[in-house]
Structure formats: C-alpha cells, structure tokens
Coordinates of C-alpha atoms and ligand atoms in Angstrom, one line a residue:
M1 CA -23.7 -22.9 34.1
S2 CA -20.5 -21.0 33.8
D3 CA -19.5 -18.2 36.3
P4 CA -21.5 -15.2 35.3
L5 CA -18.6 -12.9 36.0
S6 CA -16.0 -15.0 33.9
S7 CA -14.8 -13.9 30.6
D8 CA -16.6 -16.8 28.7
A9 CA -20.0 -16.2 30.3
G10 CA -22.5 -15.6 27.6
V11 CA -25.7 -13.6 27.2
A12 CA -28.1 -16.4 28.1
S13 CA -26.1 -17.4 31.3
I14 CA -25.6 -13.8 32.5
A15 CA -29.3 -12.8 32.0
A16 CA -30.2 -16.2 33.8
A17 CA -27.8 -15.4 36.7
V18 CA -29.1 -11.9 37.2
R19 CA -32.7 -13.0 36.8
G20 CA -32.1 -15.7 39.5
G21 CA -30.2 -13.4 41.9
E22 CA -27.0 -15.3 41.6
A23 CA -25.1 -12.2 40.4
S24 CA -26.0 -8.5 40.4
A25 CA -26.0 -6.5 37.1
L26 CA -23.5 -4.2 38.8
A27 CA -21.1 -7.1 39.6
V28 CA -21.3 -8.4 36.0
T29 CA -20.7 -4.8 34.6
E30 CA -17.7 -4.3 36.9
A31 CA -16.2 -7.6 35.8
A32 CA -16.5 -6.5 32.2
L33 CA -15.1 -3.1 32.9
A34 CA -12.2 -4.8 34.8
R35 CA -11.5 -7.0 31.7
I36 CA -11.5 -4.0 29.3
A37 CA -9.2 -2.2 31.6
A38 CA -6.8 -5.2 31.7
H39 CA -6.9 -6.3 28.1
D40 CA -8.0 -3.4 25.9
P41 CA -4.6 -1.7 26.0
A42 CA -3.4 -4.7 23.9
I43 CA -6.3 -4.9 21.6
S44 CA -7.7 -1.4 21.3
A45 CA -11.2 -2.6 20.5
F46 CA -12.8 0.4 22.2
L47 CA -12.9 4.1 21.3
A48 CA -14.8 5.1 24.3
I49 CA -15.6 3.4 27.6
D50 CA -18.6 4.7 29.6
G51 CA -17.7 3.3 33.0
D52 CA -19.8 5.7 35.0
G53 CA -22.8 5.3 32.7
A54 CA -22.6 1.6 32.6
R55 CA -22.4 1.4 36.5
A56 CA -25.3 3.7 37.0
A57 CA -27.4 1.7 34.5
A58 CA -26.5 -1.5 36.2
A59 CA -27.2 -0.1 39.7
Q60 CA -30.7 1.1 38.4
L61 CA -31.4 -2.4 37.1
D62 CA -30.5 -4.0 40.3
A63 CA -32.6 -1.3 42.2
G64 CA -35.6 -2.0 39.7
L65 CA -35.3 -5.9 40.3
A66 CA -35.4 -5.3 44.0
A67 CA -38.4 -3.0 43.7
G68 CA -40.2 -5.1 41.1
T69 CA -40.2 -2.4 38.5
V70 CA -37.9 -4.2 36.1
A71 CA -39.3 -7.4 34.4
R72 CA -37.3 -10.5 35.4
E73 CA -37.9 -12.1 32.1
S74 CA -36.1 -9.3 30.1
P75 CA -34.1 -11.3 27.6
L76 CA -30.7 -9.3 28.1
L77 CA -31.1 -8.8 31.8
G78 CA -27.7 -7.2 33.0
V79 CA -25.9 -8.1 29.9
P80 CA -23.1 -5.8 29.0
V81 CA -23.0 -4.7 25.4
A82 CA -20.6 -2.8 23.4
L83 CA -21.7 -0.6 20.5
K84 CA -20.0 0.0 17.1
D85 CA -19.2 3.8 17.1
N86 CA -21.7 4.5 14.3
V87 CA -24.6 3.9 16.6
C88 CA -25.9 7.1 18.4
V89 CA -26.3 7.2 22.1
A90 CA -27.7 10.4 23.4
G91 CA -25.2 12.8 24.9
G92 CA -22.3 10.5 24.0
V93 CA -19.7 11.1 21.5
T94 CA -20.3 9.2 18.2
T95 CA -17.5 9.4 15.6
A96 CA -18.1 6.7 13.1
G97 CA -14.3 6.5 13.1
S98 CA -13.9 9.8 11.3
R99 CA -12.2 13.0 12.3
I100 CA -15.1 14.8 10.7
L101 CA -17.3 13.8 13.7
E102 CA -14.6 14.2 16.3
G103 CA -16.2 15.1 19.5
W104 CA -19.7 15.2 18.0
R105 CA -22.4 14.4 20.6
A106 CA -25.5 12.6 19.4
P107 CA -28.8 14.3 20.3
Y108 CA -30.7 11.0 20.5
D109 CA -30.5 7.3 21.2
A110 CA -30.7 5.1 18.2
T111 CA -33.8 2.7 18.2
I112 CA -31.5 -0.3 18.6
V113 CA -30.0 1.3 21.9
T114 CA -33.5 2.1 23.2
R115 CA -34.5 -1.5 22.5
L116 CA -31.3 -3.2 23.9
R117 CA -31.9 -1.0 27.2
A118 CA -35.5 -2.0 27.3
A119 CA -34.4 -5.7 27.1
G120 CA -32.1 -5.1 30.2
A121 CA -28.7 -4.6 28.5
V122 CA -26.1 -2.3 29.9
V123 CA -24.0 -0.2 27.5
L124 CA -20.3 -0.5 28.1
G125 CA -19.0 1.9 25.4
K126 CA -18.2 2.3 21.7
T127 CA -16.0 0.2 19.6
N128 CA -13.6 1.0 16.7
L129 CA -14.5 0.6 13.0
D130 CA -13.3 1.6 9.6
E131 CA -14.2 5.3 8.9
F132 CA -18.0 5.3 8.2
G133 CA -18.0 1.5 7.8
M134 CA -15.7 1.8 4.7
G135 CA -13.3 -1.0 4.9
S136 CA -12.6 -4.6 5.8
S137 CA -9.8 -4.5 8.4
T138 CA -10.5 -1.7 10.9
E139 CA -7.1 -0.2 9.6
F140 CA -9.1 2.7 8.1
S141 CA -10.3 4.1 11.5
A142 CA -9.0 7.7 12.0
Y143 CA -8.4 6.6 15.6
G144 CA -5.9 3.8 15.2
I145 CA -6.1 0.0 14.5
T146 CA -7.5 -2.9 16.4
R147 CA -5.7 -6.1 16.8
N148 CA -7.1 -9.6 16.3
P149 CA -7.2 -11.2 19.8
W150 CA -6.0 -14.6 18.2
D151 CA -3.0 -13.1 16.7
P152 CA -2.0 -9.5 17.3
S153 CA -0.1 -9.2 14.1
R154 CA -3.3 -9.7 12.2
V155 CA -6.3 -7.7 11.5
P156 CA -9.6 -8.3 13.4
G157 CA -11.6 -7.8 10.0
G158 CA -13.8 -4.9 9.5
S159 CA -15.4 -2.8 9.5
S160 CA -16.9 -3.8 12.9
G161 CA -13.4 -5.0 14.0
G162 CA -13.7 -3.5 17.4
S163 CA -17.1 -5.1 18.2
A164 CA -15.7 -8.6 17.1
A165 CA -12.5 -8.2 18.9
A166 CA -14.3 -7.1 22.1
V167 CA -16.4 -10.3 22.0
A168 CA -13.5 -12.6 21.0
S169 CA -11.3 -11.5 23.9
G170 CA -14.0 -11.8 26.5
M171 CA -14.2 -8.1 27.1
A172 CA -18.1 -8.1 26.3
P173 CA -20.4 -11.0 25.9
L174 CA -22.3 -9.1 23.2
A175 CA -21.6 -6.4 20.8
I176 CA -23.6 -4.6 18.0
G177 CA -22.1 -4.2 14.5
S178 CA -23.5 -2.8 11.2
D179 CA -23.1 -4.6 8.0
T180 CA -23.3 -3.0 4.5
G181 CA -21.3 -5.6 2.6
G182 CA -19.9 -7.9 5.2
S183 CA -19.0 -5.8 8.2
I184 CA -20.6 -8.0 10.9
R185 CA -19.8 -11.3 9.3
Q186 CA -16.2 -10.9 8.1
P187 CA -14.9 -9.6 11.5
A188 CA -16.9 -12.2 13.3
A189 CA -15.2 -14.7 11.0
F190 CA -11.7 -13.4 11.5
C191 CA -12.2 -13.2 15.3
G192 CA -13.8 -16.5 15.8
V193 CA -17.1 -15.4 17.0
A194 CA -20.6 -15.6 15.7
G195 CA -22.2 -12.6 13.9
F196 CA -25.5 -12.1 12.3
K197 CA -26.8 -9.8 9.6
P198 CA -30.5 -9.9 9.7
S199 CA -32.6 -9.4 6.6
Y200 CA -32.5 -5.7 5.2
G201 CA -35.2 -3.9 7.0
R202 CA -35.6 -6.3 9.9
V203 CA -33.7 -4.1 12.5
S204 CA -34.2 -0.4 12.6
R205 CA -31.5 1.9 11.2
F206 CA -32.7 5.0 13.0
G207 CA -29.8 6.4 14.8
L208 CA -27.2 4.5 12.7
V209 CA -24.8 6.8 10.9
A210 CA -25.7 6.1 7.3
Y211 CA -23.1 4.6 4.9
A212 CA -25.1 3.1 2.0
S213 CA -28.9 3.2 3.1
S214 CA -30.2 0.4 0.8
L215 CA -27.7 -2.1 2.3
D216 CA -26.9 -0.9 5.9
Q217 CA -28.2 -3.4 8.5
L218 CA -27.5 -3.6 12.3
G219 CA -27.0 -6.9 14.0
P220 CA -25.4 -8.7 17.0
L221 CA -21.9 -10.4 17.5
A222 CA -21.7 -12.9 20.4
R223 CA -20.0 -16.2 21.3
S224 CA -22.8 -18.6 20.6
V225 CA -25.9 -18.6 18.4
E226 CA -28.3 -18.8 21.3
D227 CA -26.8 -15.5 22.4
L228 CA -27.2 -14.0 18.9
A229 CA -30.8 -15.1 18.9
L230 CA -31.5 -13.5 22.3
A231 CA -30.2 -10.3 21.0
Y232 CA -32.1 -10.6 17.8
R233 CA -35.3 -11.1 19.6
A234 CA -34.6 -7.7 21.4
I235 CA -33.6 -5.6 18.5
A236 CA -35.8 -6.9 15.5
G237 CA -39.0 -5.6 14.5
H238 CA -40.7 -2.7 12.9
D239 CA -39.9 1.0 13.7
P240 CA -42.0 3.8 12.4
Q241 CA -38.9 6.0 12.7
D242 CA -37.2 4.1 9.8
A243 CA -39.1 4.2 6.7
T244 CA -37.3 1.2 5.2
S245 CA -38.1 -0.9 8.4
S246 CA -40.2 -3.8 7.5
G247 CA -43.6 -4.6 8.8
E248 CA -43.1 -8.3 7.7
P249 CA -44.3 -10.5 10.8
L250 CA -41.4 -11.4 13.1
A251 CA -40.6 -15.2 13.3
L252 CA -38.3 -16.3 16.1
P253 CA -36.1 -19.4 16.1
T254 CA -37.8 -22.5 17.1
G255 CA -34.9 -24.8 17.9
S256 CA -36.2 -27.1 15.3
G257 CA -33.6 -29.6 13.9
V258 CA -32.5 -30.0 10.3
A259 CA -34.2 -33.1 9.3
G260 CA -35.4 -32.7 5.8
L261 CA -33.5 -29.4 5.3
R262 CA -32.2 -28.7 1.9
V263 CA -28.8 -27.3 2.1
G264 CA -27.7 -25.5 -0.9
I265 CA -23.9 -25.5 -1.9
H266 CA -22.3 -23.3 -4.6
R267 CA -19.0 -23.5 -6.3
D268 CA -18.3 -19.8 -5.8
F269 CA -18.9 -20.2 -1.9
L270 CA -17.2 -23.6 -1.5
A271 CA -15.5 -25.6 -4.1
A272 CA -13.6 -22.7 -5.7
L273 CA -12.3 -21.4 -2.4
P274 CA -8.5 -20.9 -2.5
H275 CA -8.1 -21.8 1.1
A276 CA -8.1 -25.6 1.7
A277 CA -8.6 -25.6 5.5
T278 CA -11.6 -23.3 5.2
R279 CA -13.0 -25.7 2.6
A280 CA -12.5 -28.8 4.6
A281 CA -14.0 -27.3 7.8
I282 CA -17.1 -26.2 5.9
E283 CA -17.5 -29.5 4.2
A284 CA -17.2 -31.3 7.7
A285 CA -20.0 -29.2 9.1
I286 CA -22.2 -29.9 6.1
A287 CA -21.4 -33.6 6.6
H288 CA -22.7 -33.3 10.2
L289 CA -25.9 -31.6 9.0
V290 CA -26.4 -34.6 6.6
E291 CA -26.0 -37.0 9.4
D292 CA -28.7 -35.0 11.3
G293 CA -31.0 -35.6 8.3
A294 CA -30.3 -32.7 6.0
R295 CA -29.9 -33.1 2.3
V296 CA -27.2 -31.3 0.0
V297 CA -28.4 -29.6 -3.1
N298 CA -25.9 -28.5 -5.6
L299 CA -26.7 -25.1 -7.2
D300 CA -23.6 -24.7 -9.5
D301 CA -26.0 -24.4 -12.5
V302 CA -27.4 -21.1 -11.0
D303 CA -25.1 -18.1 -11.9
L304 CA -25.1 -16.2 -8.6
L305 CA -23.2 -13.3 -10.3
T306 CA -20.5 -13.2 -7.5
R307 CA -18.0 -11.7 -9.8
E308 CA -20.3 -8.9 -11.0
A309 CA -21.6 -8.4 -7.5
L310 CA -18.3 -6.9 -6.3
A311 CA -18.3 -4.2 -9.1
V312 CA -22.1 -3.5 -8.5
Y313 CA -21.5 -3.2 -4.7
Y314 CA -18.7 -0.8 -4.8
L315 CA -20.4 1.3 -7.3
L316 CA -23.8 1.5 -5.6
A317 CA -22.4 1.7 -2.0
S318 CA -20.0 4.5 -3.1
A319 CA -22.9 6.3 -4.9
E320 CA -25.0 6.2 -1.7
A321 CA -22.1 7.2 0.5
S322 CA -21.4 10.1 -1.7
S323 CA -24.9 11.3 -1.0
N324 CA -25.1 10.4 2.5
L325 CA -21.8 12.0 3.5
S326 CA -22.6 15.2 1.8
R327 CA -24.0 16.3 5.1
F328 CA -20.6 16.4 6.8
D329 CA -19.4 19.9 5.9
G330 CA -18.4 21.5 9.2
M331 CA -21.8 23.3 9.6
R332 CA -24.1 21.1 11.4
Y333 CA -21.9 18.2 12.6
G334 CA -18.4 18.2 14.0
P335 CA -15.6 20.7 14.0
R336 CA -15.0 23.2 11.3
E337 CA -11.6 24.0 9.5
A338 CA -12.2 27.6 8.4
A339 CA -12.8 31.1 9.8
E340 CA -16.0 32.9 9.4
H341 CA -14.7 35.4 6.7
D342 CA -13.4 32.5 4.5
G343 CA -16.8 32.0 3.0
L344 CA -19.1 28.9 2.8
E345 CA -17.4 27.0 0.0
A346 CA -13.9 27.4 1.4
A347 CA -15.2 26.2 4.8
Y348 CA -16.9 23.1 3.2
G349 CA -13.7 22.3 1.2
A350 CA -11.2 22.8 4.0
T351 CA -13.3 20.7 6.5
R352 CA -13.8 17.8 4.1
A353 CA -10.3 17.9 2.7
K354 CA -8.7 17.8 6.2
R355 CA -11.1 15.6 8.1
F356 CA -12.2 12.7 5.8
G357 CA -9.6 9.8 5.4
A358 CA -8.2 8.7 2.0
E359 CA -10.5 5.6 1.6
V360 CA -13.7 7.7 2.3
K361 CA -12.5 10.3 -0.2
R362 CA -12.0 7.5 -2.7
R363 CA -15.5 6.4 -2.3
I364 CA -17.0 9.9 -2.5
L365 CA -15.2 10.6 -5.8
L366 CA -16.2 7.3 -7.2
G367 CA -19.8 7.6 -6.2
T368 CA -20.0 11.3 -7.3
F369 CA -18.6 10.3 -10.7
A370 CA -21.0 7.4 -11.0
L371 CA -24.0 9.6 -10.2
S372 CA -22.9 12.6 -12.4
A373 CA -24.8 13.7 -15.4
G374 CA -23.7 11.8 -18.5
Y375 CA -22.6 8.8 -16.5
H376 CA -25.5 8.1 -14.4
D377 CA -27.2 5.7 -16.9
A378 CA -24.0 4.0 -17.9
Y379 CA -23.1 3.2 -14.3
Y380 CA -25.6 3.7 -11.6
V381 CA -28.7 2.6 -13.6
R382 CA -26.9 -0.4 -14.9
A383 CA -25.6 -1.4 -11.6
Q384 CA -29.2 -1.2 -10.3
A385 CA -30.2 -3.6 -13.1
A386 CA -27.6 -6.0 -12.3
R387 CA -28.5 -6.0 -8.6
R388 CA -32.1 -7.0 -9.6
L389 CA -30.6 -9.9 -11.7
L390 CA -28.6 -11.0 -8.7
R391 CA -31.8 -10.9 -6.5
A392 CA -33.5 -13.0 -9.0
A393 CA -30.6 -15.4 -9.2
F394 CA -30.8 -16.0 -5.4
E395 CA -34.6 -16.6 -5.7
R396 CA -34.0 -19.3 -8.1
A397 CA -31.4 -20.8 -5.9
F398 CA -33.8 -20.7 -3.0
E399 CA -36.6 -22.5 -4.9
R400 CA -34.4 -25.7 -4.5
A401 CA -32.6 -25.1 -1.3
D402 CA -33.8 -23.8 2.2
V403 CA -30.4 -22.3 3.0
L404 CA -27.1 -21.8 1.3
I405 CA -23.9 -22.7 3.2
G406 CA -20.5 -21.6 2.3
A407 CA -17.6 -19.4 3.4
V408 CA -17.6 -15.9 4.7
A409 CA -14.3 -14.8 3.2
P410 CA -11.8 -16.4 0.8
E411 CA -9.1 -16.7 3.7
P412 CA -8.6 -16.2 7.4
A413 CA -7.4 -13.0 9.0
F414 CA -4.6 -11.4 7.0
P415 CA -1.6 -9.5 8.5
L416 CA -2.0 -6.0 9.6
G417 CA -0.8 -3.7 6.8
A418 CA -1.0 -6.3 4.1
R419 CA -3.7 -4.7 2.1
T420 CA -3.9 -1.1 3.1
E421 CA -2.0 0.1 -0.1
D422 CA -4.0 -2.2 -2.4
P423 CA -7.7 -1.2 -2.3
L424 CA -8.6 -3.9 -4.9
T425 CA -7.2 -6.8 -2.9
M426 CA -9.0 -5.4 0.1
Y427 CA -12.4 -5.1 -1.9
L428 CA -11.9 -8.8 -3.4
G429 CA -12.0 -10.3 0.2
D430 CA -15.6 -9.1 0.5
S431 CA -16.7 -11.3 -2.5
L432 CA -18.8 -13.7 -0.6
T433 CA -20.5 -11.5 1.9
I434 CA -21.6 -8.9 -0.6
P435 CA -23.9 -11.0 -2.7
P436 CA -26.3 -11.6 0.2
S437 CA -26.1 -7.9 1.1
L438 CA -27.2 -6.9 -2.4
A439 CA -30.1 -9.3 -2.2
G440 CA -31.0 -8.1 1.3
L441 CA -30.7 -11.7 2.8
P442 CA -30.2 -12.8 6.3
A443 CA -26.7 -14.3 6.6
L444 CA -24.7 -15.5 9.6
A445 CA -21.1 -16.1 10.3
L446 CA -20.2 -19.1 12.5
P447 CA -16.9 -20.3 13.7
C448 CA -16.2 -23.9 12.2
G449 CA -12.6 -24.7 13.0
M450 CA -8.9 -23.5 13.5
D451 CA -6.0 -23.4 11.2
G452 CA -2.5 -22.3 12.2
G453 CA -4.0 -20.5 15.4
L454 CA -6.5 -18.6 13.2
P455 CA -10.3 -19.0 13.4
L456 CA -12.1 -20.6 10.3
A457 CA -15.8 -19.7 9.7
L458 CA -18.8 -20.6 7.5
Q459 CA -21.8 -18.5 6.3
V460 CA -25.4 -19.6 6.6
I461 CA -27.5 -17.5 4.0
G462 CA -31.4 -17.7 4.0
R463 CA -34.4 -16.4 2.1
P464 CA -35.6 -12.9 2.8
F465 CA -37.1 -12.7 6.3
D466 CA -36.2 -16.4 6.9
D467 CA -34.0 -15.1 9.6
A468 CA -35.2 -17.6 12.2
R469 CA -34.4 -20.6 10.1
V470 CA -30.8 -19.1 9.6
L471 CA -30.4 -19.1 13.4
D472 CA -31.9 -22.6 13.7
V473 CA -29.5 -24.0 11.2
A474 CA -26.6 -22.3 12.8
T475 CA -27.6 -23.7 16.1
A476 CA -27.6 -27.2 14.7
I477 CA -24.1 -26.8 13.1
E478 CA -22.7 -25.2 16.5
R479 CA -24.1 -28.2 18.5
R480 CA -21.7 -30.3 16.3
T481 CA -18.7 -28.1 16.1
G482 CA -18.7 -27.5 19.9
L483 CA -17.2 -24.0 19.3
A484 CA -19.6 -21.9 21.3
H485 CA -18.4 -19.7 24.2
R486 CA -14.8 -19.8 23.1
V487 CA -12.6 -16.9 24.2
A488 CA -9.2 -16.2 22.5
P489 CA -6.4 -17.5 24.7
P490 CA -4.4 -14.8 26.6
A491 CA -1.3 -15.9 24.8
G492 CA -2.8 -14.6 21.6
F493 CA -2.2 -11.0 22.9
G494 CA 0.2 -11.6 25.7
G495 CA -1.9 -10.5 28.6
A496 CA -2.9 -12.4 31.8
R497 CA -6.4 -13.2 32.2
Ligands
LIG501 N1 -15.7 -3.9 3.2 C1 -17.0 -3.4 2.6 C2 -16.8 -2.0 2.3 O1 -15.8 -1.4 2.6 C3 -18.3 -3.6 3.5 C4 -18.1 -2.7 4.8 C5 -19.4 -2.8 5.5 O2 -20.2 -3.7 5.5 N2 -19.7 -1.6 6.3 O3 -17.7 -1.3 1.9

C-alpha cells in the first residue's frame, strides 16, 4: 500500500490506513492542505480552502474512532474531498463561479455533502468552474482561470476544471464535479484522471446550483476506478428532497470480468475521430478487452444523432438555464447593484447586467428567445422531440451491445485562450459527451494513454441505471492500461513536490 500521506494515495488506501490506525484523519488532512499550499498557487484549482473546517472535521473523526462512535467500515474514512463551487455547504460561500453570487453563503448542506460526510469524508474546500457550469475550459469563471497540471499553458477542461486539476496534481484524492453535457468527463479526460457521470437521477441534485435541471448530475473524480466506485457507493441513491431522484434499486459494481461482454463501437465516437493518437489508444484498450473475452459489435448502422445532439443540447440547456437563472436578481441571493429608490426593474437590470458574465448572458438570451411565444414550438418543442429520438437511438444500440466505448472529446487539452473568442468551436468540443447526457446514460472518462505530454482518454457509456457495469468495464480496462494512481509530474507546473 502506498504511503497514505503521499500525493498519489487514493481513496481506498487512505480509508484503509485510517481504518487500520496507520494514519490519523488529521494527518491525512494536514498533508493535503500542505500540498494545496505548495501547489495551488501555480494551478489555481481552488476558489476557497477551508483549512480550519477540514482540521476540525478530521479531528472529530479521529476522536470518534477512538471513542467507537464513528463506524470503522465507513467507505471514505478520513478521505479529503474537494467540492465544485456549485455545491452548497452550510455557512460557506458558494459562488458557482459567478459575481452574482459573490459572498453568498448557503443556508444548508447539499445532500451529496451530507452523504460524503456520513461516509467519513473531510471537505477541503471549493474548486473553480465555468460560471454556473457553462463552459468547457474553466476560462469562463469570474474568478480567474485554472491551469492543466500536465501543461500549464493548456486548459484543464471544464466546467469542473478545478476539481479535475486538484485530483490530477495530487492536491486531493477525490473531488466532486457536476456534469450537464460533459463537465465531469471532459476535464477528467484533459487532466488524466477518472471521472464518472452516473445515470440521471442516481445522485441527488438537492443543494446543487441548477444549470439545466433535466441534465444536471453530480459525480466523482479520482485517480482510479476503485476510488470512483467507493465515492459512488457513498453518494448514489434516492433522496426525497430531489423530485427527480430515482427510486430505481441501486446496483453496486461486482468486479466481474468482461468475458462475454458486448462492446459497442460507433464511427462518431471512434473511427471518425480527428486525433489519431486518441483513436489508437482507444483501439488498444478495446483490443485488451477482446483478449479478456469481450466481443466487439459495430453499431455504425444506428444513427446516434450526434450532429443533431449538439444543437438540441445548446437549445434545451440554454432554455432551462434562462429559467433557472431568473432567480438571480439581487433580491434574495448575492449583492445588489442599485439603490432603494431606483425601483425594482432597474435593480434587477443593473445587477444582472453587471454581475453575469458574457457566456451566461449569451445562454440566457438564446434560451429566452427559444422559449418565447411564437418560437416555443419551432425550437423548444422540436428540440424535445429530437431528444426523444436520440434516446430511442441509444436504446436500439444497447439492444446489441452492453456498453459503448469511444472518445470523451475529439482532441486532448487545448491551449489557454484558443477558443474563448469562438463559442461554436468551444461547443463542438462537447459533441461526444452531450449525447449520453441527453439520454440520461451513465458515462465514465478513463485515462488510456499519453500523447506529447498530454493525457488521452476514453469514454465508457452504459444503459440507463447500468452504472455498476460501466464501473466494472472501466476497472477491467484500467487493469490493462496500468494508469491508475498517476499524479501529474511536478515539471508540468514547475513546482517541487
Ligand atoms: N460545456 C457544456 C456547456 O457549456 C457542458 C457543461 C456542463 O456539463 N456543465 O454547457
């Protein structure tokens, strides 16, 4: 077992060490805080670090273990976790990366936070994100950019870029992200870590700042699939406080192999990829699965509507966002940009004009237009119909295959600034993460190689609520790639480690 205090110690080994008394929760937390202090100035993964809160929680765990009031079998015992800053922690500032929530303190804990703590996790702080989750590079945060630990001149991906960078650089063994159209998977892919978006409805959204409620899903990022599965076990399950939370029985990964598994491949996710090294790395991973007893099924005859999906997503997500974000008007949440005598309309206008960023405004305008009288049927209703067709197409594909394996993104991490002035190019990068989101499917990003110093990744997509199988298949692949527990080299960002 690796040293539980080292930067590459994972969730499983830390929990085992704390359970066995080889390390205290406090020592593990102190080690994580020391790494954040040393490395975050170069990466900027964190928006807030709660050193005092983390130390107090860890000390309480240690005392509870000594007194026998904390269960030793807790799956995340003493495991430090970083939370994307759109997840509410009672009393702490939650900004969602926006100036409109600057200084806003959440009145309650998100269900995922309650569950993580109940499983023994220690919250380290909040990570950077594109404003309200709208973006693919973490460059649209109102609080500055985050750098990719493998190459500081490149983006970490987004919108959960802070969470991915924190895990990749060894500052945290576990982070939580949210994924609406790829925001866990794409940053995980760009930063060379594993990231899991569970089936829609599997993890409670209570206490997550809503972006597009019919798509939003919380999930873990870590440096191994085993670690993802431990976190999944802690956070998945029905929550009466989230009306869209599913009551479907929860299946856990069994560690079963892939003998007899039908691995679907599809041109849009593999053969048509522009990036040759990504293609080759994914093909090698699939070849390993075949050696282990899986069978490849070509699904090219099913039109998975990946081209249409992008338009459908940006329309529906923007429509939902325009509605969800209407609550931010300077009255109930965050600062206000007008004096009392200016009147209500002026106060709304001034606050929203000044405190929303350009990308958020673009989405609100697009979404409001798509929902407006006269255009609603032409855009919103048609997009909903197309979403149903896309779901049906995946259902057809999954009649012949148990999982679909392909790329997460068309290319590895791109340079900082390369796409900020070009929204369409930025959106096009989401073309392979969005289709599973629209269909509500579980999907996992897994490192599968390196090219020119940058991580390559593949995506495992499963049937609705077949999350356990997705984790099992990823485990089988990871065993062959040997890429678990990797931390970005210090040379990547010029710091000693
Ligand atoms: N990049 C996509 C968007 O901007 C997805 C973001 C996400 O999943 N939150 O909407």
